[in-house]
Amino acid sequence: MGQRPKDDPMQHARPLPSYLVNRYRGWKATVYAENSGWYHRLAEAGQQPRSMVISCCDSRVHVTSIFGADQGEFFIHRNIANLVPPFNPDGHHHGTSAAVEYAITGLKVAHLIVLGHSGCGGVEGCYNMCSGKAPELEEASSFVGRWMDILRPGFAALEDGTDEERKRQLEKRSVVISLENLMTFPFVKSAIEADRLSIHGLWNDIGEGVLEGYDPASDSFRPL
Amino acid sequence: MGQRPKDDPMQHARPLPSYLVNRYRGWKATVYAENSGWYHRLAEAGQQPRSMVISCCDSRVHVTSIFGADQGEFFIHRNIANLVPPFNPDGHHHGTSAAVEYAITGLKVAHLIVLGHSGCGGVEGCYNMCSGKAPELEEASSFVGRWMDILRPGFAALEDGTDEERKRQLEKRSVVISLENLMTFPFVKSAIEADRLSIHGLWNDIGEGVLEGYDPASDSFRPL
Amino acid sequence: MGQRPKDDPMQHARPLPSYLVNRYRGWKATVYAENSGWYHRLAEAGQQPRSMVISCCDSRVHVTSIFGADQGEFFIHRNIANLVPPFNPDGHHHGTSAAVEYAITGLKVAHLIVLGHSGCGGVEGCYNMCSGKAPELEEASSFVGRWMDILRPGFAALEDGTDEERKRQLEKRSVVISLENLMTFPFVKSAIEADRLSIHGLWNDIGEGVLEGYDPASDSFRPL
Amino acid sequence: MGQRPKDDPMQHARPLPSYLVNRYRGWKATVYAENSGWYHRLAEAGQQPRSMVISCCDSRVHVTSIFGADQGEFFIHRNIANLVPPFNPDGHHHGTSAAVEYAITGLKVAHLIVLGHSGCGGVEGCYNMCSGKAPELEEASSFVGRWMDILRPGFAALEDGTDEERKRQLEKRSVVISLENLMTFPFVKSAIEADRLSIHGLWNDIGEGVLEGYDPASDSFRPL
């Protein structure tokens, strides 16, 4: 490639911290070395993941750890509060919708799992915003606020309780609303109806290590 | 919560496949049990990740594995082709911009790493679209096409070569364009200038297990 | 501050050797520069280490290297032979007990790891002392001898073998006795019972680079 | 060894978390493999460190990183606030004095470096205790309080200033008091007078990455 002028903002890019370089070298010499045949095949044959997972960016949520999954198994989209916006093909950039479209129509995954979690900072922000306690999130220029608008209908439907109880309800509603919005995508709906896809809702209690699954018959979450 | 009518589309939600339930139960009895003190603290004290990583949804890319990272270490956003759109506070849903805003202004991460990879299906789609070989991606209703528009300026700048060489160039350009777009976010720029944040570009050859780092002085990637 | 009289013993303090000044300058220009955002955050937000490690002062034991850890990850106490004395709140200076108290009640670490090692000079001194071959260590004025008294119960329990075998046994007993003594601290015991802390015993063969973990069920060490 | 009864408190000992096992395996396959000759020699010939370092347990202080040091170079004792108590051969356990005795009389190190640092939690505790703001640290049963008693003379000598300024002064006094107390050990004093040992005081600003050295002529610290 070329050479960048000295006042180019990209001159700010830095080498990777050396402790991460060392860890990568360790991975290369062990995990990679023991699985290089698999990595070669993954590179040549492309990915054929069985499932797509939509989870939060939160550093405490590791779906591959919880499910003992290895490279090639889950196609994973992670965003703030594991949200899927409603179907809206308006020609703008829609990262989540693009990921769902790619997984369903391109990769033809068989499962689509939405995973919520306890102590979600994005959900708490939405709760505070809808309670009138976070006016800064109401501003048009707040990316987090505008993203959390997707969850706003969930706030209106909360049952009575303490703030803590209602935040937890809203965390679980973030999963249900995402599932509901997924059903507005024609290619999701048709894949389900053709029995080529199933959708699943989960919520993870980080401290207790508990997973609860969404049961549509009772519209509630139950421990697995 | 309530009860849903029988023709509600949400009745399509299914229980988690039992092989995943079984793996979760194994994780709970081993990894969780050996680290429960840490999980409790993560739940109570909240997350304080050192770094944010933006990587692809591709099932073959596991940043936590490569870097030996555990719960709490990386705040991870994953989308198609690890793209960051330019700063555009127009009041619409922007999942990637929301994740970046949350990480920089809320969590105050110290590093922001963009990780690209070989054989990226999103990048290949962009390459085909820009080469006139994928007209369906040009349609306004294509979420993948409109998302990959972010990478279009990269196609124009490709050097001569075979299709394979140029696709690889474009994969690396997806990292550089994301870094460039990150610099258009005022809160990213000011955090870098205040010496509170550094940005890093990486590209992973999946088959060979090689990591290359972006060097702004030569505007190229070099093996770590 | 003031000025010291010329016969003050502190006049013996010397400038740092220049080879170390040079290495520090190199670190400042590279590792520090690449991570300055992280260092700023560590300085402002304070430390939140996940684990405490108790290891030997021995120059051949680098726990951060073995575990690819960087600044902020391990709270590390190092003393001769990685020993923890029994709980004894008698109002005197207890450096090890203070470090454990600070880590558990202040920092609320989730793991407490005791790391022993091969060829430990402190353990060898204890072995010789208990075998009657080092009478100078039995003197009340011997700091090393009195410190190694903590390990004396381990000598009585050694199984038959050559001196080399029995020294190695005693090195591993230094880890187990420290773990046992840790359990006599009320705040350690209660943190474990509340599922907020786990304790771990390790022994490192320096020459072979082997780590063995303590297994309480068999009361023995096994390679990881 | 034997087998432990099921109600033995040691049954609480747990296997090492798997992310650390993985990182250790990576180290073994890279850093160890590349240096195994050196590790073998270290194991057979024993350690011959040039210097002893006394630093704080704080997770943000990595003397080996700052000085680019590798296995075998520094004999390192780490305790809360890098303190050395006065010489007091009373027959009790003295972990710090034992480490100093071993380094000077056994290993015959040529340098003894005391390294303090900014934002020291132990020093802050001492400051609050001496200011009457932390009565819990005055209790006889407080290990941290009784350990920080070593620094009490430093509080009395502080100059006027804001709390922040005076805490920083006290951090530097922790280095000077340790050096002064070292001079009360007969074997330290005689090694210095025989020109076999030099002592050095350092203070590290964690956020700025600055090292300051103690200058006895002016009784103050100056950037290296």
PDB file of N, CA, C and O in Angstrom, chain C residues 123-185:
ATOM      1  N   VAL C 123      13.095 -23.680  51.577  1.00  0.00           N
ATOM      2  CA  VAL C 123      12.646 -25.025  51.963  1.00  0.00           C
ATOM      3  C   VAL C 123      13.851 -25.902  52.286  1.00  0.00           C
ATOM      4  O   VAL C 123      13.847 -26.656  53.271  1.00  0.00           O
ATOM      5  N   GLU C 124      14.909 -25.770  51.495  1.00  0.00           N
ATOM      6  CA  GLU C 124      16.107 -26.556  51.767  1.00  0.00           C
ATOM      7  C   GLU C 124      16.690 -26.196  53.137  1.00  0.00           C
ATOM      8  O   GLU C 124      17.107 -27.068  53.905  1.00  0.00           O
ATOM      9  N   GLY C 125      16.682 -24.890  53.459  1.00  0.00           N
ATOM     10  CA  GLY C 125      17.153 -24.476  54.771  1.00  0.00           C
ATOM     11  C   GLY C 125      16.320 -25.109  55.879  1.00  0.00           C
ATOM     12  O   GLY C 125      16.851 -25.603  56.881  1.00  0.00           O
ATOM     13  N   CYS C 126      15.023 -25.136  55.700  1.00  0.00           N
ATOM     14  CA  CYS C 126      14.127 -25.741  56.696  1.00  0.00           C
ATOM     15  C   CYS C 126      14.432 -27.230  56.842  1.00  0.00           C
ATOM     16  O   CYS C 126      14.500 -27.762  57.954  1.00  0.00           O
ATOM     17  N   TYR C 127      14.648 -27.867  55.705  1.00  0.00           N
ATOM     18  CA  TYR C 127      14.944 -29.312  55.709  1.00  0.00           C
ATOM     19  C   TYR C 127      16.235 -29.575  56.489  1.00  0.00           C
ATOM     20  O   TYR C 127      16.297 -30.457  57.348  1.00  0.00           O
ATOM     21  N   ASN C 128      17.255 -28.781  56.199  1.00  0.00           N
ATOM     22  CA  ASN C 128      18.531 -28.961  56.889  1.00  0.00           C
ATOM     23  C   ASN C 128      18.394 -28.648  58.381  1.00  0.00           C
ATOM     24  O   ASN C 128      18.929 -29.364  59.234  1.00  0.00           O
ATOM     25  N   MET C 129      17.664 -27.595  58.686  1.00  0.00           N
ATOM     26  CA  MET C 129      17.456 -27.212  60.086  1.00  0.00           C
ATOM     27  C   MET C 129      16.773 -28.348  60.844  1.00  0.00           C
ATOM     28  O   MET C 129      17.211 -28.744  61.933  1.00  0.00           O
ATOM     29  N   CYS C 130      15.709 -28.877  60.277  1.00  0.00           N
ATOM     30  CA  CYS C 130      14.947 -29.934  60.958  1.00  0.00           C
ATOM     31  C   CYS C 130      15.727 -31.255  60.997  1.00  0.00           C
ATOM     32  O   CYS C 130      15.438 -32.122  61.825  1.00  0.00           O
ATOM     33  N   SER C 131      16.722 -31.403  60.093  1.00  0.00           N
ATOM     34  CA  SER C 131      17.566 -32.610  60.086  1.00  0.00           C
ATOM     35  C   SER C 131      18.784 -32.450  60.995  1.00  0.00           C
ATOM     36  O   SER C 131      19.631 -33.344  61.046  1.00  0.00           O
ATOM     37  N   GLY C 132      18.887 -31.288  61.655  1.00  0.00           N
ATOM     38  CA  GLY C 132      20.019 -31.077  62.557  1.00  0.00           C
ATOM     39  C   GLY C 132      21.288 -30.662  61.846  1.00  0.00           C
ATOM     40  O   GLY C 132      22.365 -30.616  62.437  1.00  0.00           O
ATOM     41  N   LYS C 133      21.173 -30.329  60.542  1.00  0.00           N
ATOM     42  CA  LYS C 133      22.386 -30.003  59.788  1.00  0.00           C
ATOM     43  C   LYS C 133      22.630 -28.494  59.654  1.00  0.00           C
ATOM     44  O   LYS C 133      23.547 -28.080  58.945  1.00  0.00           O
ATOM     45  N   ALA C 134      21.747 -27.682  60.259  1.00  0.00           N
ATOM     46  CA  ALA C 134      21.923 -26.233  60.118  1.00  0.00           C
ATOM     47  C   ALA C 134      21.617 -25.564  61.447  1.00  0.00           C
ATOM     48  O   ALA C 134      20.639 -24.821  61.579  1.00  0.00           O
ATOM     49  N   PRO C 135      22.474 -25.824  62.440  1.00  0.00           N
ATOM     50  CA  PRO C 135      22.182 -25.293  63.785  1.00  0.00           C
ATOM     51  C   PRO C 135      22.085 -23.769  63.809  1.00  0.00           C
ATOM     52  O   PRO C 135      21.358 -23.209  64.649  1.00  0.00           O
ATOM     53  N   GLU C 136      22.766 -23.106  62.886  1.00  0.00           N
ATOM     54  CA  GLU C 136      22.703 -21.628  62.896  1.00  0.00           C
ATOM     55  C   GLU C 136      21.285 -21.131  62.627  1.00  0.00           C
ATOM     56  O   GLU C 136      20.907 -20.046  63.060  1.00  0.00           O
ATOM     57  N   LEU C 137      20.494 -21.959  61.912  1.00  0.00           N
ATOM     58  CA  LEU C 137      19.112 -21.539  61.645  1.00  0.00           C
ATOM     59  C   LEU C 137      18.222 -21.724  62.870  1.00  0.00           C
ATOM     60  O   LEU C 137      17.094 -21.209  62.915  1.00  0.00           O
ATOM     61  N   GLU C 138      18.690 -22.497  63.844  1.00  0.00           N
ATOM     62  CA  GLU C 138      17.887 -22.698  65.058  1.00  0.00           C
ATOM     63  C   GLU C 138      18.003 -21.518  66.022  1.00  0.00           C
ATOM     64  O   GLU C 138      17.215 -21.395  66.955  1.00  0.00           O
ATOM     65  N   GLU C 139      18.978 -20.663  65.792  1.00  0.00           N
ATOM     66  CA  GLU C 139      19.154 -19.539  66.720  1.00  0.00           C
ATOM     67  C   GLU C 139      17.981 -18.571  66.641  1.00  0.00           C
ATOM     68  O   GLU C 139      17.430 -18.342  65.578  1.00  0.00           O
ATOM     69  N   ALA C 140      17.640 -17.997  67.815  1.00  0.00           N
ATOM     70  CA  ALA C 140      16.502 -17.079  67.881  1.00  0.00           C
ATOM     71  C   ALA C 140      16.711 -15.887  66.951  1.00  0.00           C
ATOM     72  O   ALA C 140      15.758 -15.307  66.429  1.00  0.00           O
ATOM     73  N   SER C 141      17.966 -15.520  66.718  1.00  0.00           N
ATOM     74  CA  SER C 141      18.236 -14.311  65.933  1.00  0.00           C
ATOM     75  C   SER C 141      18.194 -14.571  64.425  1.00  0.00           C
ATOM     76  O   SER C 141      18.371 -13.635  63.646  1.00  0.00           O
ATOM     77  N   SER C 142      17.985 -15.827  64.003  1.00  0.00           N
ATOM     78  CA  SER C 142      17.949 -16.111  62.567  1.00  0.00           C
ATOM     79  C   SER C 142      16.560 -15.807  62.014  1.00  0.00           C
ATOM     80  O   SER C 142      15.591 -16.520  62.286  1.00  0.00           O
ATOM     81  N   PHE C 143      16.477 -14.761  61.219  1.00  0.00           N
ATOM     82  CA  PHE C 143      15.166 -14.425  60.641  1.00  0.00           C
ATOM     83  C   PHE C 143      14.684 -15.552  59.717  1.00  0.00           C
ATOM     84  O   PHE C 143      13.515 -15.903  59.714  1.00  0.00           O
ATOM     85  N   VAL C 144      15.608 -16.084  58.905  1.00  0.00           N
ATOM     86  CA  VAL C 144      15.196 -17.152  57.987  1.00  0.00           C
ATOM     87  C   VAL C 144      14.735 -18.372  58.783  1.00  0.00           C
ATOM     88  O   VAL C 144      13.689 -18.967  58.491  1.00  0.00           O
ATOM     89  N   GLY C 145      15.486 -18.742  59.817  1.00  0.00           N
ATOM     90  CA  GLY C 145      15.104 -19.908  60.626  1.00  0.00           C
ATOM     91  C   GLY C 145      13.730 -19.723  61.261  1.00  0.00           C
ATOM     92  O   GLY C 145      12.869 -20.617  61.191  1.00  0.00           O
ATOM     93  N   ARG C 146      13.508 -18.577  61.843  1.00  0.00           N
ATOM     94  CA  ARG C 146      12.217 -18.356  62.522  1.00  0.00           C
ATOM     95  C   ARG C 146      11.064 -18.295  61.507  1.00  0.00           C
ATOM     96  O   ARG C 146       9.944 -18.681  61.820  1.00  0.00           O
ATOM     97  N   TRP C 147      11.358 -17.757  60.320  1.00  0.00           N
ATOM     98  CA  TRP C 147      10.320 -17.728  59.288  1.00  0.00           C
ATOM     99  C   TRP C 147       9.995 -19.152  58.830  1.00  0.00           C
ATOM    100  O   TRP C 147       8.829 -19.526  58.674  1.00  0.00           O
ATOM    101  N   MET C 148      11.036 -19.973  58.687  1.00  0.00           N
ATOM    102  CA  MET C 148      10.824 -21.328  58.190  1.00  0.00           C
ATOM    103  C   MET C 148      10.195 -22.233  59.257  1.00  0.00           C
ATOM    104  O   MET C 148       9.750 -23.336  58.926  1.00  0.00           O
ATOM    105  N   ASP C 149      10.144 -21.752  60.514  1.00  0.00           N
ATOM    106  CA  ASP C 149       9.409 -22.510  61.538  1.00  0.00           C
ATOM    107  C   ASP C 149       7.974 -22.815  61.084  1.00  0.00           C
ATOM    108  O   ASP C 149       7.387 -23.809  61.495  1.00  0.00           O
ATOM    109  N   ILE C 150       7.437 -21.935  60.257  1.00  0.00           N
ATOM    110  CA  ILE C 150       6.060 -22.138  59.781  1.00  0.00           C
ATOM    111  C   ILE C 150       5.933 -23.486  59.060  1.00  0.00           C
ATOM    112  O   ILE C 150       4.902 -24.146  59.129  1.00  0.00           O
ATOM    113  N   LEU C 151       7.034 -23.893  58.431  1.00  0.00           N
ATOM    114  CA  LEU C 151       6.997 -25.127  57.640  1.00  0.00           C
ATOM    115  C   LEU C 151       7.380 -26.370  58.452  1.00  0.00           C
ATOM    116  O   LEU C 151       7.269 -27.497  57.975  1.00  0.00           O
ATOM    117  N   ARG C 152       7.813 -26.184  59.697  1.00  0.00           N
ATOM    118  CA  ARG C 152       8.288 -27.299  60.526  1.00  0.00           C
ATOM    119  C   ARG C 152       7.277 -28.466  60.594  1.00  0.00           C
ATOM    120  O   ARG C 152       7.685 -29.630  60.481  1.00  0.00           O
ATOM    121  N   PRO C 153       5.969 -28.195  60.761  1.00  0.00           N
ATOM    122  CA  PRO C 153       5.033 -29.334  60.819  1.00  0.00           C
ATOM    123  C   PRO C 153       5.089 -30.194  59.551  1.00  0.00           C
ATOM    124  O   PRO C 153       4.801 -31.393  59.612  1.00  0.00           O
ATOM    125  N   GLY C 154       5.470 -29.594  58.446  1.00  0.00           N
ATOM    126  CA  GLY C 154       5.575 -30.345  57.200  1.00  0.00           C
ATOM    127  C   GLY C 154       6.708 -31.352  57.230  1.00  0.00           C
ATOM    128  O   GLY C 154       6.608 -32.436  56.640  1.00  0.00           O
ATOM    129  N   PHE C 155       7.799 -31.012  57.921  1.00  0.00           N
ATOM    130  CA  PHE C 155       8.949 -31.919  57.971  1.00  0.00           C
ATOM    131  C   PHE C 155       8.582 -33.204  58.701  1.00  0.00           C
ATOM    132  O   PHE C 155       8.938 -34.312  58.275  1.00  0.00           O
ATOM    133  N   ALA C 156       7.846 -33.056  59.805  1.00  0.00           N
ATOM    134  CA  ALA C 156       7.482 -34.229  60.612  1.00  0.00           C
ATOM    135  C   ALA C 156       6.663 -35.226  59.801  1.00  0.00           C
ATOM    136  O   ALA C 156       6.690 -36.431  60.068  1.00  0.00           O
ATOM    137  N   ALA C 157       5.940 -34.734  58.799  1.00  0.00           N
ATOM    138  CA  ALA C 157       5.020 -35.600  58.055  1.00  0.00           C
ATOM    139  C   ALA C 157       5.630 -36.189  56.781  1.00  0.00           C
ATOM    140  O   ALA C 157       4.935 -36.875  56.024  1.00  0.00           O
ATOM    141  N   LEU C 158       6.937 -35.948  56.541  1.00  0.00           N
ATOM    142  CA  LEU C 158       7.526 -36.435  55.285  1.00  0.00           C
ATOM    143  C   LEU C 158       7.593 -37.960  55.249  1.00  0.00           C
ATOM    144  O   LEU C 158       7.833 -38.608  56.267  1.00  0.00           O
ATOM    145  N   GLU C 159       7.413 -38.499  54.077  1.00  0.00           N
ATOM    146  CA  GLU C 159       7.558 -39.941  53.891  1.00  0.00           C
ATOM    147  C   GLU C 159       9.023 -40.288  53.649  1.00  0.00           C
ATOM    148  O   GLU C 159       9.844 -39.419  53.348  1.00  0.00           O
ATOM    149  N   ASP C 160       9.354 -41.565  53.758  1.00  0.00           N
ATOM    150  CA  ASP C 160      10.738 -41.987  53.538  1.00  0.00           C
ATOM    151  C   ASP C 160      11.181 -41.693  52.101  1.00  0.00           C
ATOM    152  O   ASP C 160      10.357 -41.614  51.184  1.00  0.00           O
ATOM    153  N   GLY C 161      12.496 -41.578  51.930  1.00  0.00           N
ATOM    154  CA  GLY C 161      13.032 -41.328  50.601  1.00  0.00           C
ATOM    155  C   GLY C 161      14.425 -40.753  50.707  1.00  0.00           C
ATOM    156  O   GLY C 161      14.954 -40.586  51.814  1.00  0.00           O
ATOM    157  N   THR C 162      15.015 -40.446  49.550  1.00  0.00           N
ATOM    158  CA  THR C 162      16.327 -39.796  49.576  1.00  0.00           C
ATOM    159  C   THR C 162      16.134 -38.353  50.034  1.00  0.00           C
ATOM    160  O   THR C 162      15.013 -37.832  50.064  1.00  0.00           O
ATOM    161  N   ASP C 163      17.248 -37.708  50.359  1.00  0.00           N
ATOM    162  CA  ASP C 163      17.153 -36.298  50.738  1.00  0.00           C
ATOM    163  C   ASP C 163      16.494 -35.487  49.626  1.00  0.00           C
ATOM    164  O   ASP C 163      15.658 -34.613  49.876  1.00  0.00           O
ATOM    165  N   GLU C 164      16.860 -35.770  48.366  1.00  0.00           N
ATOM    166  CA  GLU C 164      16.290 -34.993  47.263  1.00  0.00           C
ATOM    167  C   GLU C 164      14.780 -35.185  47.175  1.00  0.00           C
ATOM    168  O   GLU C 164      14.020 -34.234  46.976  1.00  0.00           O
ATOM    169  N   GLU C 165      14.359 -36.441  47.316  1.00  0.00           N
ATOM    170  CA  GLU C 165      12.918 -36.714  47.263  1.00  0.00           C
ATOM    171  C   GLU C 165      12.179 -36.031  48.406  1.00  0.00           C
ATOM    172  O   GLU C 165      11.095 -35.472  48.230  1.00  0.00           O
ATOM    173  N   ARG C 166      12.784 -36.074  49.578  1.00  0.00           N
ATOM    174  CA  ARG C 166      12.121 -35.493  50.740  1.00  0.00           C
ATOM    175  C   ARG C 166      12.103 -33.959  50.684  1.00  0.00           C
ATOM    176  O   ARG C 166      11.141 -33.327  51.097  1.00  0.00           O
ATOM    177  N   LYS C 167      13.142 -33.359  50.100  1.00  0.00           N
ATOM    178  CA  LYS C 167      13.106 -31.889  49.923  1.00  0.00           C
ATOM    179  C   LYS C 167      11.971 -31.501  48.975  1.00  0.00           C
ATOM    180  O   LYS C 167      11.278 -30.510  49.182  1.00  0.00           O
ATOM    181  N   ARG C 168      11.829 -32.294  47.917  1.00  0.00           N
ATOM    182  CA  ARG C 168      10.755 -32.000  46.962  1.00  0.00           C
ATOM    183  C   ARG C 168       9.385 -32.156  47.621  1.00  0.00           C
ATOM    184  O   ARG C 168       8.482 -31.331  47.423  1.00  0.00           O
ATOM    185  N   GLN C 169       9.250 -33.216  48.417  1.00  0.00           N
ATOM    186  CA  GLN C 169       8.001 -33.382  49.187  1.00  0.00           C
ATOM    187  C   GLN C 169       7.733 -32.143  50.042  1.00  0.00           C
ATOM    188  O   GLN C 169       6.615 -31.652  50.126  1.00  0.00           O
ATOM    189  N   LEU C 170       8.828 -31.647  50.667  1.00  0.00           N
ATOM    190  CA  LEU C 170       8.657 -30.517  51.583  1.00  0.00           C
ATOM    191  C   LEU C 170       8.287 -29.232  50.827  1.00  0.00           C
ATOM    192  O   LEU C 170       7.519 -28.406  51.320  1.00  0.00           O
ATOM    193  N   GLU C 171       8.827 -29.086  49.607  1.00  0.00           N
ATOM    194  CA  GLU C 171       8.429 -27.935  48.778  1.00  0.00           C
ATOM    195  C   GLU C 171       6.920 -27.948  48.538  1.00  0.00           C
ATOM    196  O   GLU C 171       6.250 -26.924  48.572  1.00  0.00           O
ATOM    197  N   LYS C 172       6.405 -29.147  48.263  1.00  0.00           N
ATOM    198  CA  LYS C 172       4.965 -29.236  47.991  1.00  0.00           C
ATOM    199  C   LYS C 172       4.168 -29.046  49.290  1.00  0.00           C
ATOM    200  O   LYS C 172       3.088 -28.457  49.288  1.00  0.00           O
ATOM    201  N   ARG C 173       4.750 -29.548  50.400  1.00  0.00           N
ATOM    202  CA  ARG C 173       4.076 -29.330  51.693  1.00  0.00           C
ATOM    203  C   ARG C 173       4.016 -27.838  52.030  1.00  0.00           C
ATOM    204  O   ARG C 173       3.097 -27.392  52.717  1.00  0.00           O
ATOM    205  N   SER C 174       4.989 -27.051  51.556  1.00  0.00           N
ATOM    206  CA  SER C 174       4.952 -25.605  51.851  1.00  0.00           C
ATOM    207  C   SER C 174       3.696 -24.987  51.242  1.00  0.00           C
ATOM    208  O   SER C 174       3.104 -24.065  51.808  1.00  0.00           O
ATOM    209  N   VAL C 175       3.270 -25.515  50.102  1.00  0.00           N
ATOM    210  CA  VAL C 175       2.035 -25.021  49.471  1.00  0.00           C
ATOM    211  C   VAL C 175       0.822 -25.460  50.284  1.00  0.00           C
ATOM    212  O   VAL C 175      -0.075 -24.650  50.588  1.00  0.00           O
ATOM    213  N   VAL C 176       0.817 -26.728  50.678  1.00  0.00           N
ATOM    214  CA  VAL C 176      -0.354 -27.268  51.380  1.00  0.00           C
ATOM    215  C   VAL C 176      -0.501 -26.633  52.765  1.00  0.00           C
ATOM    216  O   VAL C 176      -1.608 -26.265  53.184  1.00  0.00           O
ATOM    217  N   ILE C 177       0.628 -26.467  53.458  1.00  0.00           N
ATOM    218  CA  ILE C 177       0.554 -25.836  54.786  1.00  0.00           C
ATOM    219  C   ILE C 177       0.068 -24.395  54.670  1.00  0.00           C
ATOM    220  O   ILE C 177      -0.716 -23.915  55.496  1.00  0.00           O
ATOM    221  N   SER C 178       0.504 -23.688  53.639  1.00  0.00           N
ATOM    222  CA  SER C 178       0.006 -22.322  53.447  1.00  0.00           C
ATOM    223  C   SER C 178      -1.501 -22.325  53.206  1.00  0.00           C
ATOM    224  O   SER C 178      -2.229 -21.489  53.750  1.00  0.00           O
ATOM    225  N   LEU C 179      -1.968 -23.267  52.392  1.00  0.00           N
ATOM    226  CA  LEU C 179      -3.421 -23.352  52.154  1.00  0.00           C
ATOM    227  C   LEU C 179      -4.144 -23.671  53.463  1.00  0.00           C
ATOM    228  O   LEU C 179      -5.186 -23.079  53.772  1.00  0.00           O
ATOM    229  N   GLU C 180      -3.589 -24.601  54.237  1.00  0.00           N
ATOM    230  CA  GLU C 180      -4.223 -24.941  55.516  1.00  0.00           C
ATOM    231  C   GLU C 180      -4.243 -23.734  56.448  1.00  0.00           C
ATOM    232  O   GLU C 180      -5.249 -23.452  57.100  1.00  0.00           O
ATOM    233  N   ASN C 181      -3.121 -23.028  56.517  1.00  0.00           N
ATOM    234  CA  ASN C 181      -3.082 -21.847  57.385  1.00  0.00           C
ATOM    235  C   ASN C 181      -4.043 -20.766  56.903  1.00  0.00           C
ATOM    236  O   ASN C 181      -4.656 -20.064  57.711  1.00  0.00           O
ATOM    237  N   LEU C 182      -4.167 -20.624  55.595  1.00  0.00           N
ATOM    238  CA  LEU C 182      -5.132 -19.643  55.063  1.00  0.00           C
ATOM    239  C   LEU C 182      -6.529 -19.927  55.601  1.00  0.00           C
ATOM    240  O   LEU C 182      -7.294 -19.001  55.908  1.00  0.00           O
ATOM    241  N   MET C 183      -6.868 -21.212  55.710  1.00  0.00           N
ATOM    242  CA  MET C 183      -8.212 -21.575  56.189  1.00  0.00           C
ATOM    243  C   MET C 183      -8.421 -21.211  57.667  1.00  0.00           C
ATOM    244  O   MET C 183      -9.541 -21.251  58.154  1.00  0.00           O
ATOM    245  N   THR C 184      -7.337 -20.857  58.402  1.00  0.00           N
ATOM    246  CA  THR C 184      -7.507 -20.429  59.798  1.00  0.00           C
ATOM    247  C   THR C 184      -7.852 -18.945  59.906  1.00  0.00           C
ATOM    248  O   THR C 184      -8.158 -18.469  60.989  1.00  0.00           O
ATOM    249  N   PHE C 185      -7.782 -18.217  58.778  1.00  0.00           N
ATOM    250  CA  PHE C 185      -8.168 -16.800  58.794  1.00  0.00           C
ATOM    251  C   PHE C 185      -9.679 -16.720  58.624  1.00  0.00           C
ATOM    252  O   PHE C 185     -10.206 -17.151  57.597  1.00  0.00           O
TER     253      PHE C 185
END
